[in-house]
N, CA, C and O atoms as a GROMACS GRO file, in nm:
protein
  548
    1MET      N    1   2.411   0.511  -1.974
    1MET     CA    2   2.493   0.569  -1.870
    1MET      C    3   2.464   0.498  -1.738
    1MET      O    4   2.348   0.482  -1.699
    2ARG      N    5   2.566   0.456  -1.672
    2ARG     CA    6   2.551   0.386  -1.544
    2ARG      C    7   2.557   0.486  -1.430
    2ARG      O    8   2.633   0.582  -1.433
    3TYR      N    9   2.477   0.461  -1.332
    3TYR     CA   10   2.477   0.544  -1.212
    3TYR      C   11   2.547   0.466  -1.103
    3TYR      O   12   2.483   0.394  -1.027
    4VAL      N   13   2.677   0.480  -1.096
    4VAL     CA   14   2.761   0.400  -1.008
    4VAL      C   15   2.719   0.415  -0.862
    4VAL      O   16   2.714   0.316  -0.789
    5LEU      N   17   2.688   0.536  -0.820
    5LEU     CA   18   2.649   0.558  -0.680
    5LEU      C   19   2.526   0.474  -0.646
    5LEU      O   20   2.522   0.410  -0.541
    6PHE      N   21   2.425   0.474  -0.733
    6PHE     CA   22   2.304   0.397  -0.706
    6PHE      C   23   2.328   0.247  -0.713
    6PHE      O   24   2.265   0.170  -0.640
    7ASP      N   25   2.420   0.204  -0.800
    7ASP     CA   26   2.455   0.063  -0.805
    7ASP      C   27   2.512   0.017  -0.672
    7ASP      O   28   2.487  -0.096  -0.629
    8LYS      N   29   2.590   0.103  -0.606
    8LYS     CA   30   2.655   0.067  -0.480
    8LYS      C   31   2.558   0.064  -0.363
    8LYS      O   32   2.581  -0.009  -0.266
    9VAL      N   33   2.453   0.141  -0.370
    9VAL     CA   34   2.359   0.148  -0.258
    9VAL      C   35   2.219   0.101  -0.296
    9VAL      O   36   2.121   0.134  -0.229
   10SER      N   37   2.208   0.024  -0.404
   10SER     CA   38   2.075  -0.014  -0.452
   10SER      C   39   1.995  -0.093  -0.349
   10SER      O   40   1.874  -0.072  -0.336
   11ASN      N   41   2.059  -0.182  -0.276
   11ASN     CA   42   1.986  -0.260  -0.174
   11ASN      C   43   1.936  -0.171  -0.061
   11ASN      O   44   1.828  -0.193  -0.008
   12GLU      N   45   2.016  -0.073  -0.024
   12GLU     CA   46   1.975   0.020   0.080
   12GLU      C   47   1.858   0.108   0.032
   12GLU      O   48   1.765   0.136   0.108
   13VAL      N   49   1.864   0.150  -0.093
   13VAL     CA   50   1.757   0.232  -0.150
   13VAL      C   51   1.628   0.150  -0.161
   13VAL      O   52   1.520   0.202  -0.133
   14ILE      N   53   1.638   0.025  -0.202
   14ILE     CA   54   1.520  -0.061  -0.209
   14ILE      C   55   1.459  -0.079  -0.070
   14ILE      O   56   1.337  -0.076  -0.056
   15LEU      N   57   1.542  -0.099   0.031
   15LEU     CA   58   1.492  -0.111   0.169
   15LEU      C   59   1.418   0.016   0.210
   15LEU      O   60   1.307   0.010   0.262
   16LEU      N   61   1.480   0.131   0.187
   16LEU     CA   62   1.418   0.258   0.222
   16LEU      C   63   1.286   0.276   0.147
   16LEU      O   64   1.185   0.317   0.205
   17ALA      N   65   1.287   0.246   0.017
   17ALA     CA   66   1.165   0.259  -0.062
   17ALA      C   67   1.055   0.167  -0.012
   17ALA      O   68   0.938   0.206  -0.005
   18ARG      N   69   1.092   0.044   0.023
   18ARG     CA   70   0.994  -0.053   0.074
   18ARG      C   71   0.930   0.000   0.203
   18ARG      O   72   0.809  -0.008   0.220
   19ILE      N   73   1.012   0.052   0.292
   19ILE     CA   74   0.961   0.104   0.419
   19ILE      C   75   0.874   0.226   0.396
   19ILE      O   76   0.764   0.235   0.450
   20LEU      N   77   0.922   0.320   0.316
   20LEU     CA   78   0.845   0.442   0.291
   20LEU      C   79   0.713   0.413   0.223
   20LEU      O   80   0.612   0.476   0.253
   21LEU      N   81   0.712   0.318   0.132
   21LEU     CA   82   0.589   0.282   0.062
   21LEU      C   83   0.488   0.219   0.158
   21LEU      O   84   0.367   0.232   0.137
   22MET      N   85   0.536   0.152   0.262
   22MET     CA   86   0.446   0.081   0.354
   22MET      C   87   0.404   0.164   0.475
   22MET      O   88   0.313   0.125   0.547
   23VAL      N   89   0.469   0.278   0.499
   23VAL     CA   90   0.434   0.360   0.616
   23VAL      C   91   0.285   0.390   0.619
   23VAL      O   92   0.220   0.373   0.722
   24LEU      N   93   0.232   0.435   0.507
   24LEU     CA   94   0.090   0.470   0.498
   24LEU      C   95   0.000   0.353   0.535
   24LEU      O   96  -0.093   0.367   0.614
   25PHE      N   97   0.029   0.237   0.476
   25PHE     CA   98  -0.055   0.119   0.501
   25PHE      C   99  -0.046   0.074   0.646
   25PHE      O  100  -0.149   0.047   0.709
   26VAL      N  101   0.074   0.067   0.700
   26VAL     CA  102   0.091   0.018   0.837
   26VAL      C  103   0.027   0.113   0.937
   26VAL      O  104  -0.043   0.068   1.028
   27LEU      N  105   0.050   0.243   0.923
   27LEU     CA  106  -0.009   0.340   1.017
   27LEU      C  107  -0.161   0.338   1.014
   27LEU      O  108  -0.226   0.332   1.118
   28PHE      N  109  -0.218   0.345   0.894
   28PHE     CA  110  -0.364   0.347   0.885
   28PHE      C  111  -0.424   0.211   0.917
   28PHE      O  112  -0.534   0.203   0.973
   29GLY      N  113  -0.354   0.105   0.884
   29GLY     CA  114  -0.400  -0.029   0.922
   29GLY      C  115  -0.401  -0.047   1.073
   29GLY      O  116  -0.492  -0.108   1.128
   30TRP      N  117  -0.298   0.006   1.140
   30TRP     CA  118  -0.292  -0.001   1.286
   30TRP      C  119  -0.409   0.076   1.348
   30TRP      O  120  -0.472   0.028   1.442
   31ASN      N  121  -0.437   0.195   1.294
   31ASN     CA  122  -0.550   0.274   1.344
   31ASN      C  123  -0.681   0.198   1.327
   31ASN      O  124  -0.766   0.200   1.416
   32LYS      N  125  -0.697   0.130   1.214
   32LYS     CA  126  -0.819   0.053   1.190
   32LYS      C  127  -0.827  -0.069   1.280
   32LYS      O  128  -0.936  -0.109   1.324
   33LEU      N  129  -0.713  -0.129   1.309
   33LEU     CA  130  -0.709  -0.245   1.398
   33LEU      C  131  -0.742  -0.204   1.541
   33LEU      O  132  -0.820  -0.272   1.608
   34THR      N  133  -0.684  -0.095   1.589
   34THR     CA  134  -0.705  -0.055   1.728
   34THR      C  135  -0.842   0.010   1.751
   34THR      O  136  -0.887   0.020   1.865
   35ASP      N  137  -0.908   0.055   1.645
   35ASP     CA  138  -1.046   0.104   1.655
   35ASP      C  139  -1.132   0.022   1.561
   35ASP      O  140  -1.197   0.074   1.470
   36PHE      N  141  -1.132  -0.108   1.585
   36PHE     CA  142  -1.199  -0.199   1.493
   36PHE      C  143  -1.349  -0.171   1.482
   36PHE      O  144  -1.405  -0.177   1.373
   37SER      N  145  -1.413  -0.140   1.594
   37SER     CA  146  -1.557  -0.112   1.587
   37SER      C  147  -1.583   0.013   1.504
   37SER      O  148  -1.682   0.019   1.431
   38GLY      N  149  -1.497   0.113   1.514
   38GLY     CA  150  -1.509   0.232   1.430
   38GLY      C  151  -1.488   0.199   1.283
   38GLY      O  152  -1.554   0.256   1.196
   39THR      N  153  -1.396   0.108   1.256
   39THR     CA  154  -1.370   0.066   1.118
   39THR      C  155  -1.492  -0.006   1.061
   39THR      O  156  -1.531   0.018   0.947
   40VAL      N  157  -1.553  -0.093   1.141
   40VAL     CA  158  -1.675  -0.162   1.097
   40VAL      C  159  -1.785  -0.060   1.070
   40VAL      O  160  -1.856  -0.070   0.970
   41GLY      N  161  -1.798   0.038   1.158
   41GLY     CA  162  -1.898   0.143   1.140
   41GLY      C  163  -1.875   0.222   1.012
   41GLY      O  164  -1.970   0.256   0.941
   42TYR      N  165  -1.749   0.252   0.983
   42TYR     CA  166  -1.715   0.324   0.860
   42TYR      C  167  -1.752   0.240   0.737
   42TYR      O  168  -1.807   0.293   0.640
   43MET      N  169  -1.722   0.111   0.743
   43MET     CA  170  -1.754   0.022   0.630
   43MET      C  171  -1.905   0.015   0.610
   43MET      O  172  -1.953   0.015   0.496
   44ALA      N  173  -1.979   0.008   0.719
   44ALA     CA  174  -2.125   0.005   0.710
   44ALA      C  175  -2.177   0.136   0.651
   44ALA      O  176  -2.266   0.136   0.566
   45GLY      N  177  -2.121   0.248   0.698
   45GLY     CA  178  -2.161   0.379   0.647
   45GLY      C  179  -2.129   0.398   0.500
   45GLY      O  180  -2.198   0.472   0.429
   46ALA      N  181  -2.024   0.331   0.453
   46ALA     CA  182  -1.986   0.338   0.311
   46ALA      C  183  -2.073   0.247   0.225
   46ALA      O  184  -2.061   0.246   0.103
   47GLY      N  185  -2.161   0.170   0.291
   47GLY     CA  186  -2.253   0.084   0.217
   47GLY      C  187  -2.194  -0.048   0.172
   47GLY      O  188  -2.249  -0.114   0.085
   48LEU      N  189  -2.081  -0.087   0.231
   48LEU     CA  190  -2.021  -0.214   0.193
   48LEU      C  191  -2.099  -0.330   0.253
   48LEU      O  192  -2.138  -0.324   0.370
   49PRO      N  193  -2.121  -0.435   0.175
   49PRO     CA  194  -2.191  -0.552   0.230
   49PRO      C  195  -2.100  -0.622   0.331
   49PRO      O  196  -1.978  -0.622   0.314
   50VAL      N  197  -2.156  -0.679   0.432
   50VAL     CA  198  -2.083  -0.751   0.538
   50VAL      C  199  -1.967  -0.663   0.590
   50VAL      O  200  -1.850  -0.695   0.569
   51PRO      N  201  -2.002  -0.554   0.657
   51PRO     CA  202  -1.899  -0.458   0.700
   51PRO      C  203  -1.792  -0.517   0.792
   51PRO      O  204  -1.677  -0.473   0.789
   52THR      N  205  -1.827  -0.614   0.874
   52THR     CA  206  -1.728  -0.675   0.962
   52THR      C  207  -1.623  -0.750   0.881
   52THR      O  208  -1.503  -0.739   0.908
   53LEU      N  209  -1.667  -0.825   0.782
   53LEU     CA  210  -1.573  -0.896   0.695
   53LEU      C  211  -1.488  -0.797   0.616
   53LEU      O  212  -1.367  -0.817   0.602
   54ALA      N  213  -1.549  -0.690   0.566
   54ALA     CA  214  -1.474  -0.587   0.494
   54ALA      C  215  -1.367  -0.526   0.584
   54ALA      O  216  -1.255  -0.502   0.539
   55ALA      N  217  -1.402  -0.500   0.710
   55ALA     CA  218  -1.305  -0.443   0.805
   55ALA      C  219  -1.190  -0.539   0.831
   55ALA      O  220  -1.075  -0.496   0.842
   56VAL      N  221  -1.219  -0.668   0.842
   56VAL     CA  222  -1.114  -0.768   0.861
   56VAL      C  223  -1.018  -0.768   0.742
   56VAL      O  224  -0.896  -0.768   0.759
   57VAL      N  225  -1.074  -0.767   0.622
   57VAL     CA  226  -0.991  -0.766   0.501
   57VAL      C  227  -0.904  -0.641   0.497
   57VAL      O  228  -0.786  -0.650   0.465
   58VAL      N  229  -0.961  -0.527   0.529
   58VAL     CA  230  -0.887  -0.401   0.528
   58VAL      C  231  -0.772  -0.405   0.627
   58VAL      O  232  -0.660  -0.365   0.594
   59VAL      N  233  -0.796  -0.451   0.747
   59VAL     CA  234  -0.690  -0.459   0.850
   59VAL      C  235  -0.581  -0.556   0.806
   59VAL      O  236  -0.463  -0.526   0.820
   60ILE      N  237  -0.619  -0.670   0.755
   60ILE     CA  238  -0.518  -0.768   0.709
   60ILE      C  239  -0.434  -0.707   0.597
   60ILE      O  240  -0.311  -0.715   0.601
   61MET      N  241  -0.499  -0.648   0.499
   61MET     CA  242  -0.426  -0.594   0.385
   61MET      C  243  -0.338  -0.477   0.425
   61MET      O  244  -0.220  -0.472   0.387
   62GLU      N  245  -0.392  -0.384   0.499
   62GLU     CA  246  -0.316  -0.263   0.530
   62GLU      C  247  -0.209  -0.288   0.636
   62GLU      O  248  -0.093  -0.252   0.617
   63PHE      N  249  -0.247  -0.348   0.747
   63PHE     CA  250  -0.150  -0.362   0.856
   63PHE      C  251  -0.059  -0.483   0.835
   63PHE      O  252   0.064  -0.468   0.830
   64PHE      N  253  -0.117  -0.600   0.823
   64PHE     CA  254  -0.035  -0.722   0.820
   64PHE      C  255   0.041  -0.739   0.689
   64PHE      O  256   0.160  -0.773   0.690
   65VAL      N  257  -0.024  -0.718   0.577
   65VAL     CA  258   0.047  -0.727   0.449
   65VAL      C  259   0.148  -0.612   0.438
   65VAL      O  260   0.260  -0.632   0.390
   66GLY      N  261   0.109  -0.493   0.481
   66GLY     CA  262   0.202  -0.380   0.480
   66GLY      C  263   0.326  -0.408   0.564
   66GLY      O  264   0.437  -0.377   0.521
   67LEU      N  265   0.308  -0.465   0.681
   67LEU     CA  266   0.421  -0.499   0.767
   67LEU      C  267   0.508  -0.608   0.703
   67LEU      O  268   0.630  -0.600   0.710
   68ALA      N  269   0.445  -0.706   0.642
   68ALA     CA  270   0.520  -0.813   0.577
   68ALA      C  271   0.607  -0.758   0.464
   68ALA      O  272   0.723  -0.796   0.450
   69ILE      N  273   0.551  -0.668   0.384
   69ILE     CA  274   0.629  -0.609   0.275
   69ILE      C  275   0.741  -0.522   0.329
   69ILE      O  276   0.852  -0.525   0.277
   70ALA      N  277   0.714  -0.445   0.434
   70ALA     CA  278   0.819  -0.362   0.494
   70ALA      C  279   0.935  -0.448   0.542
   70ALA      O  280   1.051  -0.407   0.532
   71LEU      N  281   0.904  -0.566   0.594
   71LEU     CA  282   1.009  -0.658   0.641
   71LEU      C  283   1.069  -0.740   0.528
   71LEU      O  284   1.171  -0.806   0.546
   72GLY      N  285   1.007  -0.734   0.412
   72GLY     CA  286   1.058  -0.810   0.297
   72GLY      C  287   1.020  -0.956   0.300
   72GLY      O  288   1.100  -1.041   0.263
   73PHE      N  289   0.899  -0.985   0.345
   73PHE     CA  290   0.851  -1.123   0.352
   73PHE      C  291   0.748  -1.146   0.240
   73PHE      O  292   0.648  -1.074   0.233
   74CYS      N  293   0.772  -1.244   0.154
   74CYS     CA  294   0.683  -1.273   0.040
   74CYS      C  295   0.654  -1.146  -0.040
   74CYS      O  296   0.541  -1.120  -0.080
   75THR      N  297   0.758  -1.069  -0.060
   75THR     CA  298   0.745  -0.934  -0.114
   75THR      C  299   0.676  -0.928  -0.249
   75THR      O  300   0.581  -0.851  -0.267
   76ARG      N  301   0.722  -1.006  -0.344
   76ARG     CA  302   0.667  -0.994  -0.479
   76ARG      C  303   0.519  -1.028  -0.487
   76ARG      O  304   0.442  -0.947  -0.540
   77PRO      N  305   0.475  -1.143  -0.438
   77PRO     CA  306   0.330  -1.171  -0.449
   77PRO      C  307   0.246  -1.077  -0.363
   77PRO      O  308   0.136  -1.039  -0.403
   78LEU      N  309   0.296  -1.039  -0.245
   78LEU     CA  310   0.217  -0.948  -0.161
   78LEU      C  311   0.211  -0.808  -0.219
   78LEU      O  312   0.110  -0.740  -0.205
   79ALA      N  313   0.318  -0.764  -0.286
   79ALA     CA  314   0.314  -0.633  -0.352
   79ALA      C  315   0.210  -0.633  -0.463
   79ALA      O  316   0.137  -0.534  -0.480
   80LEU      N  317   0.201  -0.741  -0.538
   80LEU     CA  318   0.100  -0.751  -0.642
   80LEU      C  319  -0.041  -0.754  -0.582
   80LEU      O  320  -0.131  -0.687  -0.631
   81LEU      N  321  -0.059  -0.832  -0.476
   81LEU     CA  322  -0.188  -0.838  -0.408
   81LEU      C  323  -0.228  -0.701  -0.353
   81LEU      O  324  -0.343  -0.660  -0.365
   82LEU      N  325  -0.132  -0.630  -0.291
   82LEU     CA  326  -0.161  -0.499  -0.235
   82LEU      C  327  -0.189  -0.397  -0.346
   82LEU      O  328  -0.268  -0.304  -0.326
   83ALA      N  329  -0.127  -0.413  -0.462
   83ALA     CA  330  -0.156  -0.325  -0.575
   83ALA      C  331  -0.302  -0.344  -0.619
   83ALA      O  332  -0.371  -0.246  -0.646
   84LEU      N  333  -0.347  -0.467  -0.626
   84LEU     CA  334  -0.487  -0.494  -0.663
   84LEU      C  335  -0.583  -0.440  -0.558
   84LEU      O  336  -0.687  -0.382  -0.591
   85TYR      N  337  -0.548  -0.459  -0.431
   85TYR     CA  338  -0.629  -0.404  -0.321
   85TYR      C  339  -0.637  -0.251  -0.332
   85TYR      O  340  -0.744  -0.193  -0.315
   86THR      N  341  -0.525  -0.188  -0.360
   86THR     CA  342  -0.520  -0.043  -0.369
   86THR      C  343  -0.604   0.007  -0.487
   86THR      O  344  -0.667   0.112  -0.478
   87LEU      N  345  -0.604  -0.067  -0.595
   87LEU     CA  346  -0.691  -0.032  -0.708
   87LEU      C  347  -0.838  -0.042  -0.665
   87LEU      O  348  -0.919   0.045  -0.697
   88GLY      N  349  -0.871  -0.148  -0.593
   88GLY     CA  350  -1.008  -0.163  -0.543
   88GLY      C  351  -1.049  -0.049  -0.451
   88GLY      O  352  -1.160   0.003  -0.462
   89THR      N  353  -0.960  -0.010  -0.361
   89THR     CA  354  -0.994   0.101  -0.270
   89THR      C  355  -1.007   0.232  -0.346
   89THR      O  356  -1.088   0.317  -0.309
   90ALA      N  357  -0.928   0.249  -0.451
   90ALA     CA  358  -0.940   0.371  -0.533
   90ALA      C  359  -1.077   0.376  -0.600
   90ALA      O  360  -1.144   0.480  -0.599
   91LEU      N  361  -1.119   0.263  -0.656
   91LEU     CA  362  -1.247   0.259  -0.728
   91LEU      C  363  -1.366   0.266  -0.633
   91LEU      O  364  -1.466   0.331  -0.664
   92ILE      N  365  -1.356   0.201  -0.517
   92ILE     CA  366  -1.468   0.199  -0.422
   92ILE      C  367  -1.471   0.325  -0.335
   92ILE      O  368  -1.577   0.382  -0.311
   93GLY      N  369  -1.354   0.367  -0.288
   93GLY     CA  370  -1.349   0.475  -0.190
   93GLY      C  371  -1.330   0.614  -0.245
   93GLY      O  372  -1.356   0.711  -0.175
   94HIS      N  373  -1.284   0.626  -0.369
   94HIS     CA  374  -1.253   0.759  -0.423
   94HIS      C  375  -1.315   0.779  -0.561
   94HIS      O  376  -1.248   0.823  -0.654
   95HIS      N  377  -1.442   0.746  -0.573
   95HIS     CA  378  -1.513   0.753  -0.701
   95HIS      C  379  -1.552   0.898  -0.731
   95HIS      O  380  -1.669   0.935  -0.727
   96TYR      N  381  -1.450   0.978  -0.762
   96TYR     CA  382  -1.467   1.122  -0.784
   96TYR      C  383  -1.561   1.154  -0.900
   96TYR      O  384  -1.621   1.262  -0.904
   97TRP      N  385  -1.576   1.062  -0.992
   97TRP     CA  386  -1.660   1.085  -1.110
   97TRP      C  387  -1.807   1.094  -1.074
   97TRP      O  388  -1.888   1.133  -1.158
   98THR      N  389  -1.843   1.059  -0.949
   98THR     CA  390  -1.982   1.072  -0.905
   98THR      C  391  -2.001   1.193  -0.814
   98THR      O  392  -2.109   1.212  -0.758
   99MET      N  393  -1.898   1.276  -0.798
   99MET     CA  394  -1.900   1.384  -0.700
   99MET      C  395  -1.888   1.521  -0.767
   99MET      O  396  -1.858   1.532  -0.886
  100ALA      N  397  -1.911   1.624  -0.686
  100ALA     CA  398  -1.896   1.762  -0.733
  100ALA      C  399  -1.827   1.844  -0.624
  100ALA      O  400  -1.820   1.804  -0.508
  101GLY      N  401  -1.777   1.959  -0.664
  101GLY     CA  402  -1.720   2.055  -0.570
  101GLY      C  403  -1.594   2.006  -0.501
  101GLY      O  404  -1.510   1.938  -0.560
  102ALA      N  405  -1.582   2.043  -0.373
  102ALA     CA  406  -1.462   2.011  -0.295
  102ALA      C  407  -1.445   1.860  -0.276
  102ALA      O  408  -1.333   1.810  -0.277
  103ASP      N  409  -1.557   1.789  -0.258
  103ASP     CA  410  -1.548   1.643  -0.245
  103ASP      C  411  -1.486   1.581  -0.369
  103ASP      O  412  -1.406   1.489  -0.359
  104ARG      N  413  -1.524   1.631  -0.486
  104ARG     CA  414  -1.470   1.580  -0.611
  104ARG      C  415  -1.318   1.601  -0.616
  104ARG      O  416  -1.244   1.508  -0.649
  105MET      N  417  -1.273   1.722  -0.585
  105MET     CA  418  -1.130   1.751  -0.592
  105MET      C  419  -1.051   1.667  -0.492
  105MET      O  420  -0.945   1.614  -0.526
  106ALA      N  421  -1.100   1.655  -0.370
  106ALA     CA  422  -1.031   1.574  -0.269
  106ALA      C  423  -1.020   1.428  -0.314
  106ALA      O  424  -0.917   1.364  -0.294
  107ASN      N  425  -1.124   1.378  -0.374
  107ASN     CA  426  -1.123   1.238  -0.418
  107ASN      C  427  -1.043   1.217  -0.546
  107ASN      O  428  -0.989   1.108  -0.568
  108ILE      N  429  -1.034   1.318  -0.632
  108ILE     CA  430  -0.944   1.309  -0.747
  108ILE      C  431  -0.801   1.293  -0.697
  108ILE      O  432  -0.726   1.207  -0.745
  109ILE      N  433  -0.764   1.375  -0.600
  109ILE     CA  434  -0.628   1.369  -0.545
  109ILE      C  435  -0.602   1.231  -0.485
  109ILE      O  436  -0.499   1.169  -0.514
  110ASN      N  437  -0.693   1.184  -0.401
  110ASN     CA  438  -0.673   1.053  -0.336
  110ASN      C  439  -0.676   0.938  -0.436
  110ASN      O  440  -0.601   0.841  -0.421
  111PHE      N  441  -0.760   0.947  -0.538
  111PHE     CA  442  -0.765   0.843  -0.641
  111PHE      C  443  -0.629   0.832  -0.710
  111PHE      O  444  -0.575   0.722  -0.725
  112TYR      N  445  -0.576   0.945  -0.752
  112TYR     CA  446  -0.449   0.940  -0.826
  112TYR      C  447  -0.329   0.913  -0.735
  112TYR      O  448  -0.227   0.864  -0.782
  113LYS      N  449  -0.340   0.944  -0.607
  113LYS     CA  450  -0.236   0.899  -0.513
  113LYS      C  451  -0.237   0.747  -0.506
  113LYS      O  452  -0.131   0.685  -0.503
  114ASN      N  453  -0.355   0.688  -0.503
  114ASN     CA  454  -0.363   0.541  -0.504
  114ASN      C  455  -0.301   0.485  -0.632
  114ASN      O  456  -0.231   0.384  -0.627
  115ILE      N  457  -0.326   0.550  -0.744
  115ILE     CA  458  -0.268   0.504  -0.871
  115ILE      C  459  -0.115   0.512  -0.864
  115ILE      O  460  -0.047   0.421  -0.911
  116ALA      N  461  -0.062   0.618  -0.806
  116ALA     CA  462   0.083   0.632  -0.791
  116ALA      C  463   0.140   0.523  -0.699
  116ALA      O  464   0.246   0.467  -0.727
  117ILE      N  465   0.070   0.494  -0.592
  117ILE     CA  466   0.112   0.387  -0.500
  117ILE      C  467   0.113   0.253  -0.573
  117ILE      O  468   0.204   0.172  -0.552
  118ILE      N  469   0.014   0.229  -0.657
  118ILE     CA  470   0.010   0.106  -0.736
  118ILE      C  471   0.136   0.096  -0.822
  118ILE      O  472   0.194  -0.011  -0.834
  119GLY      N  473   0.177   0.207  -0.880
  119GLY     CA  474   0.300   0.208  -0.959
  119GLY      C  475   0.420   0.166  -0.877
  119GLY      O  476   0.502   0.087  -0.923
  120GLY      N  477   0.432   0.217  -0.755
  120GLY     CA  478   0.541   0.178  -0.667
  120GLY      C  479   0.535   0.031  -0.629
  120GLY      O  480   0.638  -0.036  -0.623
  121LEU      N  481   0.415  -0.019  -0.604
  121LEU     CA  482   0.399  -0.160  -0.568
  121LEU      C  483   0.434  -0.252  -0.685
  121LEU      O  484   0.496  -0.356  -0.665
  122LEU      N  485   0.396  -0.213  -0.806
  122LEU     CA  486   0.430  -0.294  -0.922
  122LEU      C  487   0.581  -0.293  -0.946
  122LEU      O  488   0.639  -0.395  -0.983
  123LEU      N  489   0.644  -0.178  -0.925
  123LEU     CA  490   0.788  -0.171  -0.938
  123LEU      C  491   0.856  -0.260  -0.834
  123LEU      O  492   0.954  -0.328  -0.864
  124LEU      N  493   0.805  -0.260  -0.712
  124LEU     CA  494   0.858  -0.347  -0.607
  124LEU      C  495   0.838  -0.494  -0.644
  124LEU      O  496   0.924  -0.578  -0.616
  125CYS      N  497   0.726  -0.524  -0.704
  125CYS     CA  498   0.699  -0.661  -0.748
  125CYS      C  499   0.802  -0.706  -0.850
  125CYS      O  500   0.844  -0.822  -0.849
  126VAL      N  501   0.844  -0.617  -0.937
  126VAL     CA  502   0.941  -0.650  -1.042
  126VAL      C  503   1.084  -0.653  -0.986
  126VAL      O  504   1.160  -0.744  -1.017
  127THR      N  505   1.120  -0.554  -0.906
  127THR     CA  506   1.259  -0.545  -0.856
  127THR      C  507   1.287  -0.643  -0.744
  127THR      O  508   1.401  -0.688  -0.727
  128GLY      N  509   1.184  -0.678  -0.668
  128GLY     CA  510   1.204  -0.765  -0.552
  128GLY      C  511   1.244  -0.684  -0.431
  128GLY      O  512   1.258  -0.562  -0.438
  129PRO      N  513   1.264  -0.752  -0.319
  129PRO     CA  514   1.283  -0.684  -0.191
  129PRO      C  515   1.424  -0.633  -0.165
  129PRO      O  516   1.445  -0.556  -0.071
  130GLY      N  517   1.520  -0.675  -0.245
  130GLY     CA  518   1.659  -0.637  -0.217
  130GLY      C  519   1.721  -0.728  -0.113
  130GLY      O  520   1.656  -0.819  -0.061
  131ARG      N  521   1.846  -0.703  -0.084
  131ARG     CA  522   1.924  -0.788   0.007
  131ARG      C  523   1.871  -0.786   0.150
  131ARG      O  524   1.871  -0.888   0.218
  132TYR      N  525   1.827  -0.670   0.195
  132TYR     CA  526   1.786  -0.656   0.335
  132TYR      C  527   1.638  -0.691   0.351
  132TYR      O  528   1.552  -0.604   0.363
  133SER      N  529   1.612  -0.822   0.351
  133SER     CA  530   1.474  -0.869   0.358
  133SER      C  531   1.472  -1.012   0.410
  133SER      O  532   1.572  -1.084   0.405
  134ILE      N  533   1.358  -1.050   0.460
  134ILE     CA  534   1.339  -1.188   0.503
  134ILE      C  535   1.347  -1.281   0.383
  134ILE      O  536   1.398  -1.392   0.394
  135ASP      N  537   1.295  -1.236   0.268
  135ASP     CA  538   1.300  -1.319   0.147
  135ASP      C  539   1.441  -1.360   0.110
  135ASP      O  540   1.461  -1.471   0.059
  136ARG      N  541   1.539  -1.276   0.134
  136ARG     CA  542   1.676  -1.305   0.094
  136ARG      C  543   1.755  -1.384   0.197
  136ARG      O  544   1.870  -1.419   0.171
  137ARG      N  545   1.698  -1.413   0.310
  137ARG     CA  546   1.770  -1.486   0.415
  137ARG      C  547   1.752  -1.634   0.400
  137ARG      O  548   1.805  -1.711   0.480
   0.00000   0.00000   0.00000
């Protein structure tokens, strides 16, 4: 069965999906960029080696890669890269299997939200950015 309405607006829906998927990354990446010393402190507190380098990677991935995908620039490879990054953050930042109580439940939710985001990123990697993107110009 064909969904004629979606066929007619598929490029618009892909644009909306790309933007909505990147809102989280761009907003939180911007916060980490504008409070870079706080981000470094958080990375150090999380026990990550070379916290300054970790903070740089996080800002690049969340803000700059997120912005590039929202604009539709190098969408497919960056979506795949961001999916791998998101898997890493799920495993490093939301290791609920080592927790108990409320912390465990909060991290289960965040872990599986990351898994859902990975699904959206992989779908974007397969579908591409749509007509309204820098890639298509």
